[in-house]
Amino acid sequence: MTGPTTADAQRKRPLRGEALVFEDSPARFGLARLASSLRPGAGAGTGPLRHTEDFAPPAIDADSWVRIRPRLAGICGSDLAAVDGRSSRWFEPIVSLPFVPGHEVVADHDGRRVVLEPVLGCVARGVHPLCGACANGDLGRCERLSHGHLEPGLQTGFCESTGGAWASEMSAHLSQLHEVPDELDDTAAVMVEPTACALHAALSAGIASEDTTAVIGAGTMGLAVVAAIARHCPPRQLVVAARHPHQQDLARSLAGSLPTTVATDAQLIRAVRRVTGTMVIGSGAQQRCTGGVDVTIDCVGTSSSLALALAVTRPGGRVVMVGMPGVTTVDLTPLWQREIALSGAYTYGTERLDGTEYRTFDLAMELVAAADLGALVSATYPLSRSTDAIAHAAAAGRRGATKICFDPQGTR
Amino acid sequence: MSRDRQYRPRPGLVLDVDRSTPPVLMHHGEQLRLQKLPADRSRIIYPPEPLEPIEDPARAVREALASPVGSDPLSARLFAGMKLTIAFDDVSLPLPPMRRPDVRQLVIESVLDLAADAGVDDVHLIAALALHRRMTDAELRHVVGDRVYEAFAPRGTLYNHDAEDPEAMVVLGTTDHGEEVQISKRAAESDLVVYVNLNLVAMDGGWKSTATGLSGYRALRHHHNPATMTRSRSFMDRHNSELHHSNWRQGEVLRSAGVEVFQIETTVNNDLYGDGPMSVLAKREWEWNVRDRASFMASRAALDRLPAAGRRKVLHGWRAPYGLTSVQAGEVEAVHELTTAQVHRQQLVPVEGQTDVLLFGLPYISPYNVDSIMNPILVHCLGLGYFFNLYRGRPLVREGGVVIMSHPTTPEFNPVHHPSYIDFFEEVLPETTDPTVMAERFEKRYAEDEWYRHLYRTGNAYHGVHPFYMWYWGAHALEHLGGVVVLGGDPATVRRLGYRPASTMDDALEIASDIVGPRPTITYFKNPPLMMADVT
């Protein structure tokens, strides 16, 4: 990206505009949790998320910070967890309230379209020297998420200082911005950030060509993981657990020529058994494959999805969690008894492919275009209809949708 | 059955439906329906009434063993020091299971009496189940009776056939068509195999008993395949059944290899319900009296209100009061000709001309879901396999015609009995419903799957390949028909089977009309009780 300009400096001045603000209100957080226990997404109407047309984004008085105007902003699983009052308390030291959510974004900056790499690492925070992870380009592993000249925040969209993409305007560090090529339209571009997460997960799972691999979940993340696996690390056989018919169709389509079995959650154990030639023992919650796949990528992050992952992964295999788990209760006996390795995959940074280093975002842009992942954007809403948008996103699978976005400028 | 001396069973009947014809009873899985059929173009085929049973079954059995056809009396073929194996039909016969004593018990007890008289002490009893599920102890006890069970089961000489035990199976050769012949080693090494049949339909018995019941996948694959089944027209008509031709060829190899078989075949009448409250189900609707109507209404309401598990428990608990109608013993082929005539005597109904639309009301039970769930693959098998093939001459429905089957067809499976069926439904049917394609792409993997093999050998699971056979059973019908409609079936499940769902009879007939033309002729094959159409 180009350096800061006079126009950027002028845009640092706060302009009042429309936004969805996540307020510092424990009481409303509790209400959201209660409401969402009745219906996922209901936290939008009762919780700390407030719509305002008089929001003044905070200004950041530091070099290389610019104002950008979001064109499309996605609603992510982590956003839904926050809105519904279900975020883990782990985030408390690395989040600052109030904040404007939204970290999946394609925006206008200085006459160009950009996507945001939202992790607020050492460079964006002005931390010197850089932590080891940032120095290595592994941005997602930054050790200074509550330091520097910004309020705590692991990403834009969870940091009071920066604003977020669910607003008509927000702040971004130039190091966070990636110019969008003309061949990617806005719906494709808004998929770059989640696709980068999926790519990082797929590549970090260490899938070998002779492996069998399972992907649990076929929402945005699961489908993008399938696309990433098919393109960069195809195993001998892929098994995808997809609950809804449209998700099953999309999973097959994105897997392309990769040998793929698509099953529902309830069918997954049997599908893995067929593919791996193992056996099934136990019944009910204790049912599991005696062997299983080499690698399982859990793109849901619930107690049941993790238990399912452990049930279909072979002894000595690996489970990678991509879906944000929160507080999860699961019997880890299989992890111990079967010596399964459990690891997380968070955001992105730098990937190593065949001895060459790539920025994950660069790979993601290429994958979004190649796999037409922009087609996963199912609906857009103006910020004023946040309750409808959140409800739609929370029930996306059931309603035949995948990715729901906000149109912060209200122009669509 | 208590009947007076003047009882004369009426033969089957083809009734032309007119405006005065009352609604007709139709089975709908575990439920019952009354269905009005269009006047002036519909006909109903009613089964014959139950034949008068033999008054003294035990005596009839003893006489058959003493005066066999094409063989010396059984007593003359038994000697001290010999190896004797008694094989008997498994839980798939009869349907529903019969009240005690089972005919097989009577026969086996008589055979064992003769064996004891001859000083035979090396006797094994084998449930000849081929690739069916293992019978439970209770089922074995029911079939052979308490006395035989107590004498043999504890010693391990009454057991289920295990077609996947490499130590217990032997290949005796191949037919001149290249079909391997595989059989239980115990049977092959015996001085005499006594096979005890209960021939419920014309398909049963003959060389199919030994060559199939005591065999395994290696031999069965030569006739349980799409090509053979499409050339079996029908597989209920032995002389026009490629399935039977293949079994007969395998029988020849058995005979040439020195396997001595003494065949005992029995037939029963079609008295499913006796004189009790269920008897209305076997009556012709225009003869229902007030009590019958009340009985029907009560039965229907009770079944509709019961949860599925409760319905299943009630229905599968029913034991039919069949009466023995014949016993034949001796040489396999000679015996079987006599038996087939006896089956025809009870079941054959002359029918003139084919129909555009053939209608079935599928009941709750098939040979493969005794004490179990009629899953969608078994719905296919019962409708397009068994019911469609219950003909001699030519099919009841014309080529390009439509079959309408009434059944809920829910995607329910018994995971203990039908584990490979679940995978077949989830993996195979979404890919193809073409028997030939699925045979090429999937059959071998299912047949050799270690998990299915384990469950077949140690649990109560049908063999891994069994759902394929059930699908192949309908291969002739699939080739012959222009379409299949399932009335009242779960739409998604019905579509996965490759059929079309209909919620009402009017809808079903409208769909059928799209295929066969307007105002089609309709034939309702009112089965059960079992019958067979002799179509000219």
PDB file of C-alpha atoms in Angstrom, chain B residues 204-395:
ATOM      1  CA  ASP B 204     -38.688 -71.686  -1.670  1.00  0.00           C
ATOM      2  CA  GLY B 205     -37.198 -75.156  -1.620  1.00  0.00           C
ATOM      3  CA  GLY B 206     -35.620 -77.431  -4.168  1.00  0.00           C
ATOM      4  CA  TRP B 207     -31.905 -77.036  -4.680  1.00  0.00           C
ATOM      5  CA  LYS B 208     -32.250 -73.454  -3.548  1.00  0.00           C
ATOM      6  CA  SER B 209     -32.404 -74.813  -0.003  1.00  0.00           C
ATOM      7  CA  THR B 210     -29.023 -76.469   0.145  1.00  0.00           C
ATOM      8  CA  ALA B 211     -27.209 -74.579  -2.584  1.00  0.00           C
ATOM      9  CA  THR B 212     -28.224 -71.235  -1.085  1.00  0.00           C
ATOM     10  CA  GLY B 213     -29.124 -71.802   2.567  1.00  0.00           C
ATOM     11  CA  LEU B 214     -25.879 -73.564   3.439  1.00  0.00           C
ATOM     12  CA  SER B 215     -23.712 -71.526   1.090  1.00  0.00           C
ATOM     13  CA  GLY B 216     -21.848 -68.207   1.121  1.00  0.00           C
ATOM     14  CA  TYR B 217     -21.055 -65.121  -0.893  1.00  0.00           C
ATOM     15  CA  ARG B 218     -18.597 -66.901  -3.145  1.00  0.00           C
ATOM     16  CA  ALA B 219     -21.391 -69.045  -4.587  1.00  0.00           C
ATOM     17  CA  LEU B 220     -24.380 -66.777  -4.097  1.00  0.00           C
ATOM     18  CA  ARG B 221     -22.897 -63.970  -6.160  1.00  0.00           C
ATOM     19  CA  HIS B 222     -23.320 -66.180  -9.242  1.00  0.00           C
ATOM     20  CA  HIS B 223     -27.102 -65.960  -9.072  1.00  0.00           C
ATOM     21  CA  HIS B 224     -27.855 -63.154  -6.641  1.00  0.00           C
ATOM     22  CA  ASN B 225     -26.988 -60.516  -9.227  1.00  0.00           C
ATOM     23  CA  PRO B 226     -28.849 -58.108 -11.522  1.00  0.00           C
ATOM     24  CA  ALA B 227     -28.399 -60.146 -14.692  1.00  0.00           C
ATOM     25  CA  THR B 228     -29.816 -63.296 -13.144  1.00  0.00           C
ATOM     26  CA  MET B 229     -32.687 -61.504 -11.492  1.00  0.00           C
ATOM     27  CA  THR B 230     -33.789 -59.709 -14.643  1.00  0.00           C
ATOM     28  CA  ARG B 231     -33.834 -63.081 -16.408  1.00  0.00           C
ATOM     29  CA  SER B 232     -35.985 -64.654 -13.691  1.00  0.00           C
ATOM     30  CA  ARG B 233     -39.557 -64.187 -14.896  1.00  0.00           C
ATOM     31  CA  SER B 234     -40.529 -64.705 -12.322  1.00  0.00           C
ATOM     32  CA  PHE B 235     -38.361 -65.988  -9.543  1.00  0.00           C
ATOM     33  CA  MET B 236     -41.568 -67.438  -8.112  1.00  0.00           C
ATOM     34  CA  ASP B 237     -41.897 -69.641 -11.193  1.00  0.00           C
ATOM     35  CA  ARG B 238     -39.094 -72.187 -10.963  1.00  0.00           C
ATOM     36  CA  HIS B 239     -39.102 -73.247 -14.595  1.00  0.00           C
ATOM     37  CA  ASN B 240     -38.830 -69.663 -15.830  1.00  0.00           C
ATOM     38  CA  SER B 241     -36.406 -68.480 -13.184  1.00  0.00           C
ATOM     39  CA  GLU B 242     -32.742 -68.086 -13.981  1.00  0.00           C
ATOM     40  CA  LEU B 243     -32.183 -67.877 -10.229  1.00  0.00           C
ATOM     41  CA  HIS B 244     -33.466 -71.422  -9.907  1.00  0.00           C
ATOM     42  CA  HIS B 245     -31.682 -72.681 -13.007  1.00  0.00           C
ATOM     43  CA  SER B 246     -28.436 -71.558 -11.404  1.00  0.00           C
ATOM     44  CA  ASN B 247     -29.326 -73.176  -8.090  1.00  0.00           C
ATOM     45  CA  TRP B 248     -30.240 -76.390  -9.860  1.00  0.00           C
ATOM     46  CA  ARG B 249     -26.872 -76.390 -11.651  1.00  0.00           C
ATOM     47  CA  GLN B 250     -25.161 -75.925  -8.321  1.00  0.00           C
ATOM     48  CA  GLY B 251     -27.278 -78.749  -6.941  1.00  0.00           C
ATOM     49  CA  GLU B 252     -25.964 -80.993  -9.675  1.00  0.00           C
ATOM     50  CA  VAL B 253     -22.429 -80.231  -8.556  1.00  0.00           C
ATOM     51  CA  LEU B 254     -23.369 -81.037  -4.978  1.00  0.00           C
ATOM     52  CA  ARG B 255     -24.813 -84.320  -6.093  1.00  0.00           C
ATOM     53  CA  SER B 256     -21.774 -85.123  -8.213  1.00  0.00           C
ATOM     54  CA  ALA B 257     -19.517 -84.312  -5.277  1.00  0.00           C
ATOM     55  CA  GLY B 258     -21.299 -86.953  -3.254  1.00  0.00           C
ATOM     56  CA  VAL B 259     -23.391 -84.745  -0.991  1.00  0.00           C
ATOM     57  CA  GLU B 260     -26.389 -86.863  -0.054  1.00  0.00           C
ATOM     58  CA  VAL B 261     -29.500 -84.791   0.547  1.00  0.00           C
ATOM     59  CA  PHE B 262     -32.794 -86.036   1.897  1.00  0.00           C
ATOM     60  CA  GLN B 263     -35.244 -83.217   1.224  1.00  0.00           C
ATOM     61  CA  ILE B 264     -38.312 -82.625   3.366  1.00  0.00           C
ATOM     62  CA  GLU B 265     -40.637 -79.890   2.191  1.00  0.00           C
ATOM     63  CA  THR B 266     -43.773 -78.758   3.948  1.00  0.00           C
ATOM     64  CA  THR B 267     -46.545 -76.398   2.985  1.00  0.00           C
ATOM     65  CA  VAL B 268     -48.976 -74.512   5.172  1.00  0.00           C
ATOM     66  CA  ASN B 269     -52.263 -72.842   4.412  1.00  0.00           C
ATOM     67  CA  ASN B 270     -52.640 -69.069   4.369  1.00  0.00           C
ATOM     68  CA  ASP B 271     -54.495 -68.782   7.655  1.00  0.00           C
ATOM     69  CA  LEU B 272     -52.712 -65.755   9.091  1.00  0.00           C
ATOM     70  CA  TYR B 273     -55.326 -64.624  11.548  1.00  0.00           C
ATOM     71  CA  GLY B 274     -57.470 -67.556  12.673  1.00  0.00           C
ATOM     72  CA  ASP B 275     -60.960 -66.876  13.971  1.00  0.00           C
ATOM     73  CA  GLY B 276     -60.004 -64.111  16.399  1.00  0.00           C
ATOM     74  CA  PRO B 277     -60.414 -60.350  16.166  1.00  0.00           C
ATOM     75  CA  MET B 278     -57.794 -60.119  13.403  1.00  0.00           C
ATOM     76  CA  SER B 279     -59.830 -62.398  11.144  1.00  0.00           C
ATOM     77  CA  VAL B 280     -61.450 -59.372   9.516  1.00  0.00           C
ATOM     78  CA  LEU B 281     -58.171 -58.698   7.743  1.00  0.00           C
ATOM     79  CA  ALA B 282     -58.633 -61.862   5.690  1.00  0.00           C
ATOM     80  CA  LYS B 283     -62.287 -61.305   4.853  1.00  0.00           C
ATOM     81  CA  ARG B 284     -63.688 -59.786   1.716  1.00  0.00           C
ATOM     82  CA  GLU B 285     -64.985 -56.336   2.482  1.00  0.00           C
ATOM     83  CA  TRP B 286     -68.541 -56.735   1.205  1.00  0.00           C
ATOM     84  CA  GLU B 287     -68.933 -59.649   3.609  1.00  0.00           C
ATOM     85  CA  TRP B 288     -67.945 -57.671   6.688  1.00  0.00           C
ATOM     86  CA  ASN B 289     -70.632 -57.709   9.365  1.00  0.00           C
ATOM     87  CA  VAL B 290     -71.083 -55.160  12.106  1.00  0.00           C
ATOM     88  CA  ARG B 291     -68.642 -56.955  14.350  1.00  0.00           C
ATOM     89  CA  ASP B 292     -66.051 -57.037  11.592  1.00  0.00           C
ATOM     90  CA  ARG B 293     -66.429 -53.327  10.986  1.00  0.00           C
ATOM     91  CA  ALA B 294     -66.087 -52.566  14.665  1.00  0.00           C
ATOM     92  CA  SER B 295     -63.079 -54.820  14.875  1.00  0.00           C
ATOM     93  CA  PHE B 296     -61.443 -53.144  11.923  1.00  0.00           C
ATOM     94  CA  MET B 297     -62.151 -49.638  13.193  1.00  0.00           C
ATOM     95  CA  ALA B 298     -60.733 -50.507  16.597  1.00  0.00           C
ATOM     96  CA  SER B 299     -57.624 -52.120  15.119  1.00  0.00           C
ATOM     97  CA  ARG B 300     -57.003 -49.212  12.808  1.00  0.00           C
ATOM     98  CA  ALA B 301     -57.497 -46.619  15.534  1.00  0.00           C
ATOM     99  CA  ALA B 302     -55.262 -48.491  17.940  1.00  0.00           C
ATOM    100  CA  LEU B 303     -52.470 -48.844  15.402  1.00  0.00           C
ATOM    101  CA  ASP B 304     -52.752 -45.196  14.385  1.00  0.00           C
ATOM    102  CA  ARG B 305     -52.517 -44.032  17.978  1.00  0.00           C
ATOM    103  CA  LEU B 306     -49.733 -46.279  19.160  1.00  0.00           C
ATOM    104  CA  PRO B 307     -46.178 -45.017  18.885  1.00  0.00           C
ATOM    105  CA  ALA B 308     -44.098 -46.818  16.262  1.00  0.00           C
ATOM    106  CA  ALA B 309     -42.305 -48.957  18.829  1.00  0.00           C
ATOM    107  CA  GLY B 310     -45.614 -50.035  20.341  1.00  0.00           C
ATOM    108  CA  ARG B 311     -47.108 -50.898  16.960  1.00  0.00           C
ATOM    109  CA  ARG B 312     -44.062 -52.932  16.121  1.00  0.00           C
ATOM    110  CA  LYS B 313     -44.218 -54.836  19.382  1.00  0.00           C
ATOM    111  CA  VAL B 314     -47.873 -55.692  18.875  1.00  0.00           C
ATOM    112  CA  LEU B 315     -47.572 -56.689  15.239  1.00  0.00           C
ATOM    113  CA  HIS B 316     -44.319 -58.601  15.454  1.00  0.00           C
ATOM    114  CA  GLY B 317     -45.653 -60.447  18.461  1.00  0.00           C
ATOM    115  CA  TRP B 318     -48.350 -62.022  16.329  1.00  0.00           C
ATOM    116  CA  ARG B 319     -47.993 -65.739  15.693  1.00  0.00           C
ATOM    117  CA  ALA B 320     -50.062 -67.131  12.838  1.00  0.00           C
ATOM    118  CA  PRO B 321     -52.164 -70.274  13.268  1.00  0.00           C
ATOM    119  CA  TYR B 322     -51.092 -71.796   9.963  1.00  0.00           C
ATOM    120  CA  GLY B 323     -52.189 -75.325   9.319  1.00  0.00           C
ATOM    121  CA  LEU B 324     -49.993 -77.918   7.652  1.00  0.00           C
ATOM    122  CA  THR B 325     -51.318 -78.830   4.201  1.00  0.00           C
ATOM    123  CA  SER B 326     -48.664 -81.202   2.889  1.00  0.00           C
ATOM    124  CA  VAL B 327     -45.376 -82.927   3.611  1.00  0.00           C
ATOM    125  CA  GLN B 328     -43.127 -84.283   0.901  1.00  0.00           C
ATOM    126  CA  ALA B 329     -39.859 -86.094   1.476  1.00  0.00           C
ATOM    127  CA  GLY B 330     -37.165 -87.761  -0.566  1.00  0.00           C
ATOM    128  CA  GLU B 331     -35.152 -86.777  -3.616  1.00  0.00           C
ATOM    129  CA  VAL B 332     -34.775 -83.012  -3.980  1.00  0.00           C
ATOM    130  CA  GLU B 333     -36.250 -82.383  -7.399  1.00  0.00           C
ATOM    131  CA  ALA B 334     -39.066 -84.911  -7.195  1.00  0.00           C
ATOM    132  CA  VAL B 335     -40.056 -83.530  -3.811  1.00  0.00           C
ATOM    133  CA  HIS B 336     -39.987 -79.979  -5.034  1.00  0.00           C
ATOM    134  CA  GLU B 337     -42.315 -80.611  -7.970  1.00  0.00           C
ATOM    135  CA  LEU B 338     -44.921 -81.998  -5.574  1.00  0.00           C
ATOM    136  CA  THR B 339     -44.424 -79.137  -3.147  1.00  0.00           C
ATOM    137  CA  THR B 340     -44.811 -76.491  -5.806  1.00  0.00           C
ATOM    138  CA  ALA B 341     -48.132 -78.004  -6.793  1.00  0.00           C
ATOM    139  CA  GLN B 342     -49.222 -77.771  -3.156  1.00  0.00           C
ATOM    140  CA  VAL B 343     -48.180 -74.119  -2.943  1.00  0.00           C
ATOM    141  CA  HIS B 344     -50.116 -73.425  -6.113  1.00  0.00           C
ATOM    142  CA  ARG B 345     -53.150 -75.240  -4.732  1.00  0.00           C
ATOM    143  CA  GLN B 346     -53.289 -72.724  -1.910  1.00  0.00           C
ATOM    144  CA  GLN B 347     -52.077 -69.594  -3.596  1.00  0.00           C
ATOM    145  CA  LEU B 348     -52.683 -69.593  -7.335  1.00  0.00           C
ATOM    146  CA  VAL B 349     -55.388 -67.263  -8.659  1.00  0.00           C
ATOM    147  CA  PRO B 350     -56.172 -67.230 -12.383  1.00  0.00           C
ATOM    148  CA  VAL B 351     -56.106 -63.699 -13.751  1.00  0.00           C
ATOM    149  CA  GLU B 352     -56.952 -62.696 -17.272  1.00  0.00           C
ATOM    150  CA  GLY B 353     -54.989 -59.891 -18.840  1.00  0.00           C
ATOM    151  CA  GLN B 354     -52.498 -57.365 -17.585  1.00  0.00           C
ATOM    152  CA  THR B 355     -53.186 -53.991 -16.066  1.00  0.00           C
ATOM    153  CA  ASP B 356     -51.851 -50.467 -16.539  1.00  0.00           C
ATOM    154  CA  VAL B 357     -51.476 -49.793 -12.847  1.00  0.00           C
ATOM    155  CA  LEU B 358     -50.758 -52.408 -10.196  1.00  0.00           C
ATOM    156  CA  LEU B 359     -51.540 -51.520  -6.626  1.00  0.00           C
ATOM    157  CA  PHE B 360     -49.996 -53.040  -3.482  1.00  0.00           C
ATOM    158  CA  GLY B 361     -50.641 -52.350   0.189  1.00  0.00           C
ATOM    159  CA  LEU B 362     -47.362 -53.356   1.761  1.00  0.00           C
ATOM    160  CA  PRO B 363     -47.671 -54.879   5.239  1.00  0.00           C
ATOM    161  CA  TYR B 364     -45.373 -54.506   8.213  1.00  0.00           C
ATOM    162  CA  ILE B 365     -43.302 -57.598   7.611  1.00  0.00           C
ATOM    163  CA  SER B 366     -41.017 -59.038   4.991  1.00  0.00           C
ATOM    164  CA  PRO B 367     -38.653 -62.018   5.147  1.00  0.00           C
ATOM    165  CA  TYR B 368     -35.872 -59.776   6.385  1.00  0.00           C
ATOM    166  CA  ASN B 369     -37.454 -57.719   9.147  1.00  0.00           C
ATOM    167  CA  VAL B 370     -38.848 -60.275  11.531  1.00  0.00           C
ATOM    168  CA  ASP B 371     -38.827 -58.505  14.922  1.00  0.00           C
ATOM    169  CA  SER B 372     -37.288 -55.550  13.172  1.00  0.00           C
ATOM    170  CA  ILE B 373     -37.962 -52.462  11.086  1.00  0.00           C
ATOM    171  CA  MET B 374     -39.135 -52.479   7.485  1.00  0.00           C
ATOM    172  CA  ASN B 375     -36.538 -50.053   6.209  1.00  0.00           C
ATOM    173  CA  PRO B 376     -36.784 -48.373   2.773  1.00  0.00           C
ATOM    174  CA  ILE B 377     -34.638 -50.971   1.012  1.00  0.00           C
ATOM    175  CA  LEU B 378     -36.900 -53.698   2.322  1.00  0.00           C
ATOM    176  CA  VAL B 379     -39.907 -51.721   1.116  1.00  0.00           C
ATOM    177  CA  HIS B 380     -38.360 -51.851  -2.335  1.00  0.00           C
ATOM    178  CA  CYS B 381     -37.657 -55.555  -1.969  1.00  0.00           C
ATOM    179  CA  LEU B 382     -41.117 -56.465  -0.740  1.00  0.00           C
ATOM    180  CA  GLY B 383     -42.911 -54.416  -3.373  1.00  0.00           C
ATOM    181  CA  LEU B 384     -40.828 -54.739  -6.504  1.00  0.00           C
ATOM    182  CA  GLY B 385     -39.189 -58.002  -5.491  1.00  0.00           C
ATOM    183  CA  TYR B 386     -41.690 -60.256  -3.827  1.00  0.00           C
ATOM    184  CA  PHE B 387     -45.110 -58.835  -4.658  1.00  0.00           C
ATOM    185  CA  PHE B 388     -44.300 -57.933  -8.255  1.00  0.00           C
ATOM    186  CA  ASN B 389     -42.886 -61.415  -8.857  1.00  0.00           C
ATOM    187  CA  LEU B 390     -45.825 -63.298  -7.401  1.00  0.00           C
ATOM    188  CA  TYR B 391     -46.948 -64.252 -10.880  1.00  0.00           C
ATOM    189  CA  ARG B 392     -46.799 -67.094 -13.328  1.00  0.00           C
ATOM    190  CA  GLY B 393     -47.065 -66.518 -17.052  1.00  0.00           C
ATOM    191  CA  ARG B 394     -46.571 -62.794 -17.320  1.00  0.00           C
ATOM    192  CA  PRO B 395     -46.486 -59.894 -14.892  1.00  0.00           C
TER     193      PRO B 395
END
